């Protein structure tokens, strides 16, 4: 890489909610971006390399292209009920991709300076109102599928760090965007006059605006001092009731329904109800200590930025 050539970022899972926005912001900041994709034709905006983590195959030119790799690949945890097959897919889609990247990064002919590998705050399990720093132990995987997935996801990145490549693991909170994720699903019933808190409403939601999350990723790429795990959440977690009430105010709707009972959610969603019923009050202190400034530190400002015109 010459002094004047753009730095090159390879993104796995680049067509998803986070990857799409991150790619746009990287391009705007002067980076070059390519995607690792199972179906390169679908991501024609960017240069694409083909890979298939299940089959263990990857374009030989993919990893040598990159100065930085951002690993976001993994089946969504919120699409469809958690059947045994679905749970297997959620787990193996994460671990297979990391194993494949580790295999390629162990080869000598690349110049990857940093590896950013996504995880999730689900790693902490359901922890009521305990404030969670990065030092908190993982949740009990035997009882908690999401904690197990995130914990295994992080363990699978460790061999890459062991190669001597700077490895950063952002534990991502609930990502706020109108384009996907949890927020549109929460806003839809509210717009129809059927909004309600979920379960007790006391469970903590640690959220982050999509653009702030992407800016954290870019700080991790830019600054060599970012190493290890960081909670990628805004500094003001809220309870589910507070979230629901704030969203209703921003959307100019009234909450007319009582809380949706936990047993009803479990009936409808099965184990997947853990996504909305688990409580995680996650600290952003370590990210703040790096000098990162959030554009959207407060929930109301984040929601107004997204829904202000409606």
Coordinates of C-alpha atoms in Angstrom, one line a residue:
X1 CA 0.0 0.0 0.0
X2 CA 1.5 3.3 -1.0
X3 CA 1.1 6.5 1.1
X4 CA -1.6 7.9 -1.3
X5 CA -3.6 4.7 -2.1
X6 CA -6.9 4.3 -0.3
X7 CA -7.0 1.9 2.5
X8 CA -9.0 -1.2 1.7
X9 CA -11.7 -2.7 3.9
X10 CA -13.2 -6.2 3.2
X11 CA -16.6 -6.7 4.8
X12 CA -18.3 -10.0 5.4
X13 CA -22.1 -9.8 5.9
X14 CA -21.8 -6.5 4.0
X15 CA -25.3 -6.6 2.4
X16 CA -27.0 -6.6 5.9
X17 CA -28.2 -3.6 7.9
X18 CA -24.9 -2.7 9.5
X19 CA -22.6 -3.7 6.6
X20 CA -24.6 -1.7 4.0
X21 CA -24.4 1.6 6.0
X22 CA -20.8 1.0 7.1
X23 CA -19.7 0.5 3.5
X24 CA -21.4 3.8 2.5
X25 CA -19.7 5.7 5.4
X26 CA -16.3 4.2 4.6
X27 CA -16.6 5.2 0.9
X28 CA -17.5 8.7 2.0
X29 CA -14.4 8.8 4.2
X30 CA -12.1 7.8 1.4
X31 CA -11.7 4.1 2.0
X32 CA -12.0 1.4 -0.7
X33 CA -14.6 -1.3 0.1
X34 CA -15.1 -4.8 -1.1
X35 CA -17.6 -7.5 0.1
X36 CA -17.2 -11.2 0.8
X37 CA -20.5 -12.7 -0.3
X38 CA -22.0 -16.1 -1.1
X39 CA -23.8 -14.4 -4.0
X40 CA -21.6 -11.6 -5.4
X41 CA -24.1 -10.5 -8.0
X42 CA -26.4 -9.3 -5.3
X43 CA -23.8 -6.7 -4.1
X44 CA -22.9 -5.1 -7.4
X45 CA -22.3 -1.6 -5.9
X46 CA -18.9 -2.8 -4.6
X47 CA -16.2 -5.2 -5.7
X48 CA -17.2 -8.6 -4.4
X49 CA -15.4 -11.8 -3.7
X50 CA -17.2 -15.1 -3.4
X51 CA -17.0 -17.3 -0.3
X52 CA -19.0 -20.2 1.1
X53 CA -18.3 -20.8 4.8
X54 CA -20.3 -24.0 4.8
X55 CA -18.2 -25.5 2.0
X56 CA -15.0 -23.9 3.4
X57 CA -14.3 -22.1 0.1
X58 CA -13.1 -18.6 -0.5
X59 CA -11.7 -16.6 -3.5
X60 CA -7.9 -16.7 -3.2
X61 CA -7.7 -13.0 -3.9
X62 CA -10.1 -11.9 -1.1
X63 CA -7.9 -11.7 2.0
X64 CA -4.8 -10.5 0.1
X65 CA -7.0 -7.5 -1.1
X66 CA -7.6 -6.2 2.4
X67 CA -5.9 -3.8 4.8
X68 CA -8.7 -4.3 7.3
X69 CA -11.5 -7.0 7.6
X70 CA -14.8 -6.3 9.3
X71 CA -16.6 -9.6 10.0
X72 CA -20.4 -9.2 10.4
X73 CA -21.4 -12.5 8.8
X74 CA -24.1 -14.6 10.6
X75 CA -27.7 -15.7 10.1
X76 CA -30.2 -13.2 11.8
X77 CA -31.4 -14.3 15.2
X78 CA -34.7 -12.5 14.7
X79 CA -35.9 -14.1 11.5
X80 CA -38.3 -17.0 12.3
X81 CA -38.8 -19.2 15.3
X82 CA -35.8 -20.9 16.8
X83 CA -36.3 -24.5 15.6
X84 CA -33.3 -26.8 16.2
X85 CA -32.4 -26.3 12.6
X86 CA -32.6 -22.5 12.8
X87 CA -30.4 -22.5 15.9
X88 CA -27.8 -24.7 14.2
X89 CA -27.8 -22.2 11.3
X90 CA -27.4 -19.2 13.6
X91 CA -24.4 -20.8 15.3
X92 CA -22.6 -22.4 12.3
X93 CA -23.0 -19.4 10.1
X94 CA -20.9 -17.4 12.6
X95 CA -18.3 -20.0 13.4
X96 CA -17.8 -21.3 9.9
X97 CA -17.0 -17.9 8.5
X98 CA -14.4 -17.2 11.3
X99 CA -12.8 -20.6 10.8
X100 CA -12.4 -19.9 7.1
X101 CA -11.0 -16.4 7.7
X102 CA -8.6 -17.8 10.3
X103 CA -7.3 -20.3 7.8
X104 CA -6.6 -17.6 5.2
X105 CA -5.1 -15.1 7.7
X106 CA -2.7 -17.8 8.8
X107 CA -1.2 -17.8 5.3
X108 CA 1.8 -15.4 4.8
X109 CA 0.7 -13.5 1.7
X110 CA -1.6 -10.8 3.1
X111 CA -1.2 -7.3 4.7
X112 CA -4.3 -7.3 7.0
X113 CA -3.6 -4.7 9.8
X114 CA -6.7 -5.2 11.9
X115 CA -9.6 -7.6 12.2
X116 CA -12.9 -6.3 13.6
X117 CA -15.3 -9.2 14.5
X118 CA -18.8 -8.6 15.6
X119 CA -20.3 -10.0 18.8
X120 CA -23.5 -9.0 20.7
X121 CA -24.5 -7.9 24.2
X122 CA -26.4 -11.1 24.4
X123 CA -23.1 -12.6 25.6
X124 CA -24.0 -11.3 29.1
X125 CA -27.3 -13.3 29.4
X126 CA -30.3 -11.9 31.3
X127 CA -28.8 -9.8 34.1
X128 CA -31.7 -7.6 35.5
X129 CA -30.4 -4.2 36.4
X130 CA -26.7 -5.0 36.9
X131 CA -24.5 -2.5 35.1
X132 CA -22.4 -4.6 32.7
X133 CA -18.8 -3.7 31.8
X134 CA -16.7 -5.7 29.4
X135 CA -15.2 -7.5 32.4
X136 CA -18.6 -9.1 33.2
X137 CA -18.6 -12.9 32.7
X138 CA -20.6 -14.4 29.8
X139 CA -24.1 -15.6 30.6
X140 CA -24.7 -19.2 31.4
X141 CA -24.7 -20.8 28.0
X142 CA -26.5 -23.9 29.2
X143 CA -29.6 -21.9 29.8
X144 CA -29.3 -19.1 27.3
X145 CA -28.9 -19.7 23.6
X146 CA -28.1 -16.0 22.7
X147 CA -25.3 -16.0 25.4
X148 CA -23.9 -19.2 24.0
X149 CA -23.9 -17.9 20.4
X150 CA -22.2 -14.7 21.3
X151 CA -19.6 -16.4 23.5
X152 CA -18.8 -19.0 20.9
X153 CA -18.6 -16.2 18.3
X154 CA -16.0 -14.4 20.4
X155 CA -14.0 -17.6 21.1
X156 CA -13.8 -18.3 17.4
X157 CA -12.1 -14.9 16.8
X158 CA -9.3 -15.6 19.4
X159 CA -7.2 -17.7 17.0
X160 CA -7.0 -14.7 14.7
X161 CA -5.7 -12.5 17.6
X162 CA -3.2 -15.3 18.3
X163 CA -1.8 -14.8 14.8
X164 CA -0.6 -11.3 16.0
X165 CA -3.3 -9.4 14.0
X166 CA -4.9 -6.5 16.0
X167 CA -8.4 -7.9 16.8
X168 CA -11.3 -5.9 18.1
X169 CA -14.6 -7.3 19.2
X170 CA -17.6 -4.9 19.4
X171 CA -20.4 -6.3 21.5
X172 CA -23.3 -4.8 19.6
X173 CA -26.5 -3.6 21.3
X174 CA -30.0 -3.2 19.8
X175 CA -29.3 -1.3 16.6
X176 CA -31.8 1.5 15.8
X177 CA -32.6 2.1 12.2
X178 CA -35.7 2.4 10.1
X179 CA -34.2 0.1 7.5
X180 CA -34.3 -3.1 9.6
X181 CA -33.6 -4.7 12.9
X182 CA -35.9 -4.4 16.0
X183 CA -37.1 -0.8 15.6
X184 CA -39.5 -1.1 12.6
X185 CA -41.1 -4.1 14.3
X186 CA -41.7 -2.1 17.5
X187 CA -42.9 1.0 15.6
X188 CA -45.4 -0.9 13.4
X189 CA -48.0 -1.8 16.0
X190 CA -47.6 1.6 17.6
X191 CA -48.4 3.4 14.4
X192 CA -51.6 1.3 14.3
X193 CA -52.5 2.3 17.8
X194 CA -51.5 -1.0 19.4
X195 CA -48.2 -0.2 21.1
X196 CA -47.4 -1.7 24.4
X197 CA -44.5 -2.5 26.7
X198 CA -43.3 -6.1 26.6
X199 CA -43.3 -8.4 29.6
X200 CA -42.7 -6.5 32.9
X201 CA -41.4 -3.5 31.0
X202 CA -38.6 -3.3 33.6
X203 CA -36.1 -5.1 31.5
X204 CA -33.2 -2.9 30.2
X205 CA -32.6 -2.3 26.6
X206 CA -29.1 -1.2 25.6
X207 CA -29.4 0.4 22.2
X208 CA -27.3 2.3 19.7
X209 CA -28.1 4.4 16.6
X210 CA -26.9 2.7 13.4
X211 CA -24.7 5.6 12.4
X212 CA -23.0 5.8 15.8
X213 CA -22.3 2.0 15.6
X214 CA -20.7 2.5 12.2
X215 CA -18.6 5.3 13.5
X216 CA -17.4 3.1 16.3
X217 CA -16.4 0.5 13.7
X218 CA -14.5 3.2 11.8
X219 CA -12.7 4.3 15.0
X220 CA -11.7 0.7 15.5
X221 CA -10.2 0.6 12.0
X222 CA -8.6 4.0 12.2
X223 CA -7.0 3.8 15.6
X224 CA -4.4 1.1 16.5
X225 CA -5.1 1.6 20.2
X226 CA -8.5 -0.2 20.0
X227 CA -7.9 -3.8 20.9
X228 CA -10.1 -6.5 22.5
X229 CA -13.8 -6.2 23.5
X230 CA -15.9 -3.1 23.6
X231 CA -19.6 -2.6 24.4
X232 CA -21.0 -0.9 21.2
X233 CA -24.0 0.7 22.9
X234 CA -25.2 4.3 23.6
X235 CA -24.3 5.6 27.1
X236 CA -28.0 5.7 28.2
X237 CA -29.7 2.3 28.4
X238 CA -33.5 2.5 29.1
X239 CA -36.1 0.0 30.3
X240 CA -38.5 -1.5 27.8
X241 CA -41.3 0.7 29.3
X242 CA -39.2 3.9 28.9
X243 CA -38.3 2.9 25.3
X244 CA -41.9 2.2 24.5
X245 CA -43.1 5.5 26.0
X246 CA -40.4 7.5 24.2
X247 CA -41.1 5.9 20.9
X248 CA -44.9 6.6 21.3
X249 CA -44.2 10.3 22.1
X250 CA -41.9 10.6 19.0
X251 CA -44.5 9.0 16.8
X252 CA -47.3 11.1 18.4
X253 CA -49.2 8.0 19.4
X254 CA -50.8 7.1 22.7
X255 CA -50.1 3.8 24.5
X256 CA -53.5 2.2 24.8
X257 CA -52.8 -1.4 25.5
X258 CA -51.6 -2.9 28.8
X259 CA -48.2 -4.6 28.8
X260 CA -47.9 -7.7 26.6
X261 CA -47.5 -10.5 29.1
X262 CA -44.3 -12.5 29.1
X263 CA -46.2 -15.8 28.9
X264 CA -48.0 -14.6 25.7
X265 CA -44.7 -13.7 24.1
X266 CA -43.2 -17.1 25.0
X267 CA -46.3 -18.7 23.5
X268 CA -45.9 -16.8 20.3
X269 CA -42.2 -16.7 19.9
X270 CA -40.9 -19.6 21.9
X271 CA -37.3 -19.2 23.0
X272 CA -36.9 -16.3 20.6
X273 CA -38.9 -14.2 23.2
X274 CA -35.5 -14.0 25.0
X275 CA -34.5 -11.2 22.5
X276 CA -37.2 -8.9 24.0
X277 CA -37.5 -10.2 27.5
X278 CA -33.9 -10.5 28.6
X279 CA -32.5 -7.5 30.5
X280 CA -29.1 -6.1 29.7
X281 CA -27.9 -2.8 31.2
X282 CA -24.7 -2.3 29.4
X283 CA -22.0 0.3 30.1
X284 CA -20.5 2.4 27.3
X285 CA -17.7 3.7 29.5
X286 CA -14.8 1.9 27.8
X287 CA -15.8 3.4 24.4
X288 CA -16.2 6.9 25.9
X289 CA -12.8 6.5 27.5
X290 CA -11.3 6.1 24.0
X291 CA -12.5 9.6 23.3
X292 CA -15.5 8.5 21.1
X293 CA -18.3 11.0 20.9
X294 CA -21.8 9.8 20.3
X295 CA -24.0 11.8 17.9
X296 CA -27.0 10.2 19.5
X297 CA -26.3 9.6 23.2
X298 CA -30.0 9.9 24.3
X299 CA -32.8 7.8 23.1
X300 CA -35.2 10.6 22.3
X301 CA -32.7 12.3 20.0
X302 CA -31.9 9.1 18.2
X303 CA -35.6 8.3 17.6
X304 CA -36.3 11.9 16.5
X305 CA -33.5 11.7 14.1
X306 CA -35.1 8.6 12.6
X307 CA -38.8 9.5 12.8
X308 CA -38.7 13.3 13.1
X309 CA -40.3 13.9 9.7
X310 CA -43.3 11.6 10.4

